[in-house]
Short mmCIF file of N, CA, C and O and ligand atoms in Angstrom, two decimals:
data_model
loop_
_atom_site.label_atom_id
_atom_site.label_comp_id
_atom_site.label_asym_id
_atom_site.label_seq_id
_atom_site.Cartn_x
_atom_site.Cartn_y
_atom_site.Cartn_z
N MET Y 8 0.91 -1.28 0.17
CA MET Y 8 -0.18 0.00 -0.08
C MET Y 8 0.95 1.28 -0.15
O MET Y 8 0.51 2.18 -0.48
N GLU Y 9 2.10 1.15 0.79
CA GLU Y 9 2.96 2.17 0.84
C GLU Y 9 3.36 2.80 -0.58
O GLU Y 9 3.48 3.76 -0.77
N ILE Y 10 3.69 1.60 -1.36
CA ILE Y 10 4.31 1.85 -2.59
C ILE Y 10 3.17 2.49 -3.67
O ILE Y 10 3.73 3.44 -4.51
N LEU Y 11 2.02 2.16 -3.52
CA LEU Y 11 1.06 2.68 -4.40
C LEU Y 11 1.02 4.29 -3.76
O LEU Y 11 0.97 5.35 -4.80
N LEU Y 12 0.97 4.55 -2.71
CA LEU Y 12 0.96 6.08 -2.21
C LEU Y 12 2.38 6.87 -2.73
O LEU Y 12 2.13 8.08 -3.31
N TRP Y 13 3.46 6.12 -2.76
CA TRP Y 13 4.51 6.76 -3.28
C TRP Y 13 4.40 6.95 -4.97
O TRP Y 13 4.60 7.85 -5.47
N VAL Y 14 3.87 6.03 -5.52
CA VAL Y 14 3.65 6.17 -6.98
C VAL Y 14 2.51 7.16 -7.21
O VAL Y 14 2.90 8.02 -8.17
N LEU Y 15 1.60 7.31 -6.36
CA LEU Y 15 0.65 8.51 -6.62
C LEU Y 15 1.19 9.83 -6.52
O LEU Y 15 1.19 10.75 -7.32
N VAL Y 16 1.86 9.88 -5.37
CA VAL Y 16 2.75 11.20 -5.11
C VAL Y 16 3.48 11.58 -6.37
O VAL Y 16 3.75 12.79 -6.69
N LEU Y 17 4.51 10.71 -6.84
CA LEU Y 17 5.33 10.86 -7.95
C LEU Y 17 4.40 11.39 -8.97
O LEU Y 17 4.71 12.35 -9.74
N SER Y 18 3.53 10.66 -9.48
CA SER Y 18 2.66 10.93 -10.50
C SER Y 18 2.08 12.27 -10.45
O SER Y 18 1.97 13.01 -11.50
N ILE Y 19 1.63 12.63 -9.39
CA ILE Y 19 0.95 13.91 -9.37
C ILE Y 19 1.91 14.96 -9.37
O ILE Y 19 1.77 16.06 -9.82
N SER Y 20 3.10 14.76 -8.83
CA SER Y 20 4.36 15.60 -8.86
C SER Y 20 4.61 15.81 -10.40
O SER Y 20 4.80 17.07 -11.00
N PHE Y 21 5.06 14.98 -11.10
CA PHE Y 21 5.25 14.83 -12.22
C PHE Y 21 4.13 15.51 -13.47
O PHE Y 21 4.49 16.51 -14.16
N SER Y 22 3.12 15.30 -13.09
CA SER Y 22 1.91 15.85 -13.95
C SER Y 22 1.80 17.36 -13.68
O SER Y 22 1.58 18.12 -14.56
N SER Y 23 1.81 17.73 -12.34
CA SER Y 23 2.00 19.07 -11.91
C SER Y 23 2.82 19.90 -12.52
O SER Y 23 2.72 21.14 -12.81
N MET Y 24 4.30 19.17 -12.90
CA MET Y 24 5.22 19.91 -13.24
C MET Y 24 5.05 20.00 -14.77
O MET Y 24 5.55 21.22 -15.37
N GLU Y 25 4.23 19.23 -15.61
CA GLU Y 25 4.01 19.23 -17.01
C GLU Y 25 3.02 20.40 -17.36
O GLU Y 25 3.46 21.34 -17.99
N PHE Y 26 1.92 20.76 -16.22
CA PHE Y 26 1.23 21.96 -16.29
C PHE Y 26 2.13 23.20 -15.92
O PHE Y 26 1.93 24.04 -16.55
N MET Y 27 2.83 22.86 -14.99
CA MET Y 27 3.70 24.17 -14.59
C MET Y 27 4.73 24.71 -15.63
O MET Y 27 5.00 25.91 -15.96
N ALA Y 28 5.39 23.25 -16.46
CA ALA Y 28 6.10 23.91 -17.55
C ALA Y 28 5.28 24.77 -18.87
O ALA Y 28 5.71 25.68 -19.11
N TRP Y 29 4.28 24.07 -18.81
CA TRP Y 29 3.20 24.84 -19.90
C TRP Y 29 2.93 26.13 -19.48
O TRP Y 29 3.18 27.27 -20.27
N PHE Y 30 2.46 26.48 -18.23
CA PHE Y 30 1.97 27.63 -17.45
C PHE Y 30 3.01 28.61 -17.81
O PHE Y 30 3.04 29.89 -18.14
N SER Y 31 4.34 28.12 -17.18
CA SER Y 31 5.33 29.10 -17.07
C SER Y 31 5.78 29.56 -18.19
O SER Y 31 6.45 30.74 -18.40
N HIS Y 32 5.92 28.43 -19.34
CA HIS Y 32 6.47 29.15 -20.41
C HIS Y 32 5.57 29.82 -21.10
O HIS Y 32 5.93 31.19 -21.73
N LYS Y 33 4.27 29.95 -21.15
CA LYS Y 33 3.30 30.81 -21.62
C LYS Y 33 3.35 32.12 -20.96
O LYS Y 33 3.09 33.12 -21.61
N TYR Y 34 3.15 32.19 -19.84
CA TYR Y 34 2.61 33.28 -18.97
C TYR Y 34 3.71 33.94 -18.16
O TYR Y 34 3.83 35.00 -17.88
N ILE Y 35 4.85 33.26 -17.92
CA ILE Y 35 6.14 33.65 -17.02
C ILE Y 35 7.24 33.84 -17.99
O ILE Y 35 7.68 35.13 -18.19
N MET Y 36 7.76 32.92 -18.72
CA MET Y 36 8.96 33.05 -19.58
C MET Y 36 8.71 34.02 -20.91
O MET Y 36 9.65 34.96 -21.09
N HIS Y 37 7.33 34.03 -21.43
CA HIS Y 37 6.95 34.90 -22.55
C HIS Y 37 6.07 36.19 -22.01
O HIS Y 37 5.54 36.90 -22.60
N GLY Y 38 6.32 36.20 -20.61
CA GLY Y 38 5.67 37.45 -19.85
C GLY Y 38 6.62 38.14 -19.22
O GLY Y 38 7.54 38.74 -20.02
N PHE Y 39 6.64 38.48 -17.95
CA PHE Y 39 7.12 39.35 -17.21
C PHE Y 39 8.86 38.76 -17.05
O PHE Y 39 9.71 39.79 -16.88
N LEU Y 40 9.18 37.84 -17.11
CA LEU Y 40 10.75 37.02 -17.24
C LEU Y 40 11.22 36.93 -18.74
O LEU Y 40 12.02 35.85 -18.76
N TRP Y 41 10.60 37.43 -19.81
CA TRP Y 41 11.04 37.32 -21.10
C TRP Y 41 12.57 37.76 -21.25
O TRP Y 41 13.26 37.00 -21.93
N VAL Y 42 12.81 38.66 -20.55
CA VAL Y 42 14.32 39.15 -20.54
C VAL Y 42 15.22 37.89 -20.16
O VAL Y 42 16.51 37.86 -20.59
N LEU Y 43 14.74 37.05 -19.35
CA LEU Y 43 15.63 35.60 -19.20
C LEU Y 43 15.30 34.68 -20.06
O LEU Y 43 16.27 33.49 -20.32
N HIS Y 44 14.47 34.71 -20.96
CA HIS Y 44 14.04 33.71 -21.76
C HIS Y 44 14.35 33.94 -23.34
O HIS Y 44 14.48 32.92 -24.23
N LYS Y 45 14.52 34.91 -23.65
CA LYS Y 45 14.56 35.24 -25.23
C LYS Y 45 15.94 35.04 -25.64
O LYS Y 45 15.99 34.60 -26.88
N ASP Y 46 16.81 34.71 -24.92
CA ASP Y 46 18.02 34.18 -25.69
C ASP Y 46 18.02 32.75 -25.96
O ASP Y 46 18.62 31.99 -26.64
N HIS Y 47 16.80 32.02 -25.35
CA HIS Y 47 16.37 30.63 -25.89
C HIS Y 47 16.09 30.77 -27.45
O HIS Y 47 16.23 29.80 -28.04
N HIS Y 48 15.32 31.68 -27.62
CA HIS Y 48 14.59 31.85 -29.05
C HIS Y 48 15.24 32.55 -30.00
O HIS Y 48 15.23 32.43 -31.14
N LYS Y 49 16.00 33.52 -29.62
CA LYS Y 49 16.92 34.28 -30.34
C LYS Y 49 18.48 34.18 -30.00
O LYS Y 49 18.94 34.53 -29.10
N LYS Y 50 19.23 33.09 -30.75
CA LYS Y 50 20.42 32.88 -30.42
C LYS Y 50 21.62 34.10 -31.23
O LYS Y 50 21.97 33.68 -32.21
N ASN Y 51 21.87 35.03 -30.46
CA ASN Y 51 22.60 36.02 -30.76
C ASN Y 51 23.82 35.96 -30.04
O ASN Y 51 24.20 37.08 -29.70
N HIS Y 52 24.28 35.00 -29.33
CA HIS Y 52 25.57 35.16 -28.49
C HIS Y 52 26.32 33.68 -28.69
O HIS Y 52 25.67 32.92 -29.57
N LYS Y 53 27.53 33.88 -28.09
CA LYS Y 53 28.28 32.75 -28.45
C LYS Y 53 28.87 31.82 -27.18
O LYS Y 53 29.39 30.86 -27.01
N SER Y 54 27.98 32.29 -26.17
CA SER Y 54 28.11 31.66 -24.86
C SER Y 54 27.55 30.06 -24.88
O SER Y 54 26.42 30.01 -25.27
N TRP Y 55 28.09 29.47 -24.18
CA TRP Y 55 27.29 28.07 -23.84
C TRP Y 55 26.41 28.07 -22.74
O TRP Y 55 25.50 27.13 -22.90
N PHE Y 56 26.51 29.29 -21.92
CA PHE Y 56 25.14 29.33 -20.91
C PHE Y 56 24.22 30.34 -21.35
O PHE Y 56 24.77 31.60 -22.00
N GLU Y 57 22.99 30.13 -21.40
CA GLU Y 57 21.92 31.06 -21.92
C GLU Y 57 21.33 31.58 -20.35
O GLU Y 57 21.21 30.67 -19.61
N ARG Y 58 20.80 32.62 -20.41
CA ARG Y 58 20.06 33.20 -19.33
C ARG Y 58 18.77 32.45 -19.04
O ARG Y 58 18.54 32.02 -18.03
N ASN Y 59 18.21 31.81 -20.20
CA ASN Y 59 17.32 30.93 -20.11
C ASN Y 59 17.53 29.62 -19.11
O ASN Y 59 16.73 29.10 -18.59
N ASP Y 60 18.61 29.25 -19.08
CA ASP Y 60 19.17 28.06 -18.02
C ASP Y 60 18.96 28.32 -16.74
O ASP Y 60 18.70 27.36 -15.80
N LEU Y 61 18.58 29.53 -16.11
CA LEU Y 61 18.28 29.92 -14.94
C LEU Y 61 17.01 29.28 -14.65
O LEU Y 61 16.88 28.77 -13.18
N PHE Y 62 15.95 29.03 -15.61
CA PHE Y 62 14.87 28.27 -15.09
C PHE Y 62 15.00 26.82 -14.79
O PHE Y 62 14.45 26.34 -13.65
N PHE Y 63 16.14 26.01 -15.55
CA PHE Y 63 16.51 24.70 -15.06
C PHE Y 63 17.07 24.65 -13.64
O PHE Y 63 16.81 23.85 -13.00
N ILE Y 64 17.91 25.87 -13.60
CA ILE Y 64 18.60 25.87 -12.15
C ILE Y 64 17.71 25.95 -11.05
O ILE Y 64 17.74 25.02 -10.11
N PHE Y 65 16.53 26.84 -11.41
CA PHE Y 65 15.69 27.21 -10.25
C PHE Y 65 14.92 25.85 -9.94
O PHE Y 65 14.97 25.37 -8.73
N TYR Y 66 14.50 24.99 -11.12
CA TYR Y 66 13.59 23.82 -10.69
C TYR Y 66 14.44 22.59 -10.01
O TYR Y 66 14.18 21.88 -9.26
N ALA Y 67 15.80 22.66 -10.36
CA ALA Y 67 16.66 21.82 -10.12
C ALA Y 67 16.84 22.04 -8.35
O ALA Y 67 16.97 20.79 -7.77
N ILE Y 68 16.92 23.28 -8.09
CA ILE Y 68 17.16 23.43 -6.70
C ILE Y 68 15.94 23.32 -5.94
O ILE Y 68 15.90 22.59 -4.65
N VAL Y 69 14.61 23.49 -6.48
CA VAL Y 69 13.32 23.11 -5.86
C VAL Y 69 13.41 21.63 -5.71
O VAL Y 69 12.93 21.10 -4.51
N SER Y 70 13.67 20.76 -6.82
CA SER Y 70 13.80 19.35 -6.73
C SER Y 70 14.65 18.83 -5.49
O SER Y 70 14.42 18.04 -4.97
N ALA Y 71 15.90 19.32 -5.66
CA ALA Y 71 16.94 19.18 -4.56
C ALA Y 71 16.44 19.55 -3.00
O ALA Y 71 16.74 18.58 -2.25
N VAL Y 72 15.77 20.39 -2.99
CA VAL Y 72 15.12 21.01 -1.63
C VAL Y 72 14.33 19.92 -1.02
O VAL Y 72 14.26 19.43 0.05
N PHE Y 73 13.39 19.38 -1.99
CA PHE Y 73 12.49 18.09 -1.62
C PHE Y 73 13.27 16.85 -1.32
O PHE Y 73 12.88 16.45 0.04
N MET Y 74 14.37 16.76 -2.02
CA MET Y 74 15.20 15.57 -1.53
C MET Y 74 15.91 15.59 -0.44
O MET Y 74 15.91 14.54 0.54
N LEU Y 75 16.31 16.92 -0.02
CA LEU Y 75 17.03 17.11 1.34
C LEU Y 75 16.00 17.07 2.45
O LEU Y 75 16.33 16.51 3.33
N MET Y 76 14.81 17.59 2.00
CA MET Y 76 13.72 17.28 3.25
C MET Y 76 13.32 15.81 3.64
O MET Y 76 13.26 15.42 4.84
N TRP Y 77 13.62 15.13 2.45
CA TRP Y 77 13.21 13.67 2.61
C TRP Y 77 14.63 12.94 3.34
O TRP Y 77 14.43 12.20 4.21
N GLY Y 78 15.53 13.49 3.16
CA GLY Y 78 17.00 12.90 3.67
C GLY Y 78 17.49 13.30 4.98
O GLY Y 78 17.74 12.71 5.90
N GLU Y 79 16.82 14.60 5.30
CA GLU Y 79 17.60 15.26 6.52
C GLU Y 79 16.23 15.25 7.58
O GLU Y 79 16.54 15.51 8.78
N TYR Y 80 14.97 15.36 7.09
CA TYR Y 80 13.83 15.59 8.09
C TYR Y 80 12.86 14.53 7.85
O TYR Y 80 11.87 14.61 8.45
N ASN Y 81 13.07 13.51 7.46
CA ASN Y 81 12.39 12.28 7.26
C ASN Y 81 10.71 12.68 6.74
O ASN Y 81 9.85 12.17 7.01
N PHE Y 82 10.87 13.58 5.65
CA PHE Y 82 9.85 13.84 4.92
C PHE Y 82 9.59 13.01 4.00
O PHE Y 82 10.19 13.23 3.12
N TRP Y 83 8.77 12.03 3.84
CA TRP Y 83 8.75 11.01 3.16
C TRP Y 83 8.32 11.36 1.44
O TRP Y 83 8.94 10.84 0.58
N PRO Y 84 7.25 12.34 1.62
CA PRO Y 84 6.84 12.67 0.38
C PRO Y 84 7.91 13.33 -0.59
O PRO Y 84 8.09 13.55 -1.60
N GLY Y 85 9.00 13.84 0.24
CA GLY Y 85 10.05 14.53 -0.39
C GLY Y 85 10.70 13.95 -1.75
O GLY Y 85 10.96 14.74 -2.42
N LEU Y 86 11.06 12.58 -1.45
CA LEU Y 86 11.72 11.94 -2.52
C LEU Y 86 10.85 12.02 -3.74
O LEU Y 86 11.34 12.20 -4.60
N PRO Y 87 9.62 11.22 -3.60
CA PRO Y 87 8.69 11.15 -4.75
C PRO Y 87 8.49 12.69 -5.71
O PRO Y 87 8.48 12.59 -6.66
N ILE Y 88 8.19 13.58 -4.55
CA ILE Y 88 8.01 14.84 -5.15
C ILE Y 88 9.47 15.39 -5.89
O ILE Y 88 9.07 15.98 -7.13
N GLY Y 89 10.47 15.01 -5.18
CA GLY Y 89 11.79 15.87 -6.03
C GLY Y 89 12.08 14.66 -7.21
O GLY Y 89 12.31 15.54 -8.17
N ILE Y 90 11.64 13.55 -7.12
CA ILE Y 90 11.89 12.66 -8.55
C ILE Y 90 11.03 13.24 -9.56
O ILE Y 90 11.44 13.50 -10.67
N GLY Y 91 9.79 13.44 -9.04
CA GLY Y 91 8.78 14.10 -9.98
C GLY Y 91 9.07 15.31 -10.74
O GLY Y 91 8.94 15.43 -11.89
N ILE Y 92 9.64 16.05 -10.00
CA ILE Y 92 10.22 17.53 -10.56
C ILE Y 92 11.25 17.48 -11.48
O ILE Y 92 11.33 17.88 -12.38
N PHE Y 93 12.18 16.19 -10.94
CA PHE Y 93 13.37 16.06 -11.73
C PHE Y 93 13.11 15.49 -13.07
O PHE Y 93 13.55 15.85 -14.08
N CYS Y 94 11.95 14.62 -13.13
CA CYS Y 94 11.61 13.92 -14.15
C CYS Y 94 11.08 14.92 -15.10
O CYS Y 94 11.32 14.82 -16.47
ZN1 ZN J 123 9.62 30.23 -25.26
#
């Protein structure tokens, strides 16, 4: 039963992030944070790093924080939530 709950939390986390990716791309990245996202669509630089990569770093930190909550504070949903965000 515990594994089903774990899979459910991971599935909800993954599905929520799919919605969040769509929502943030449409309304945030192409909205008030366009200044960070435009170099993803208009390649006029020679750097390996794009300002757009900050979005990936942000979600990687959020995922890592949930995994740390699992590892350090015994917050069991932290691992499936962190993996769901990571996926
Ligand atoms: Zn875009």
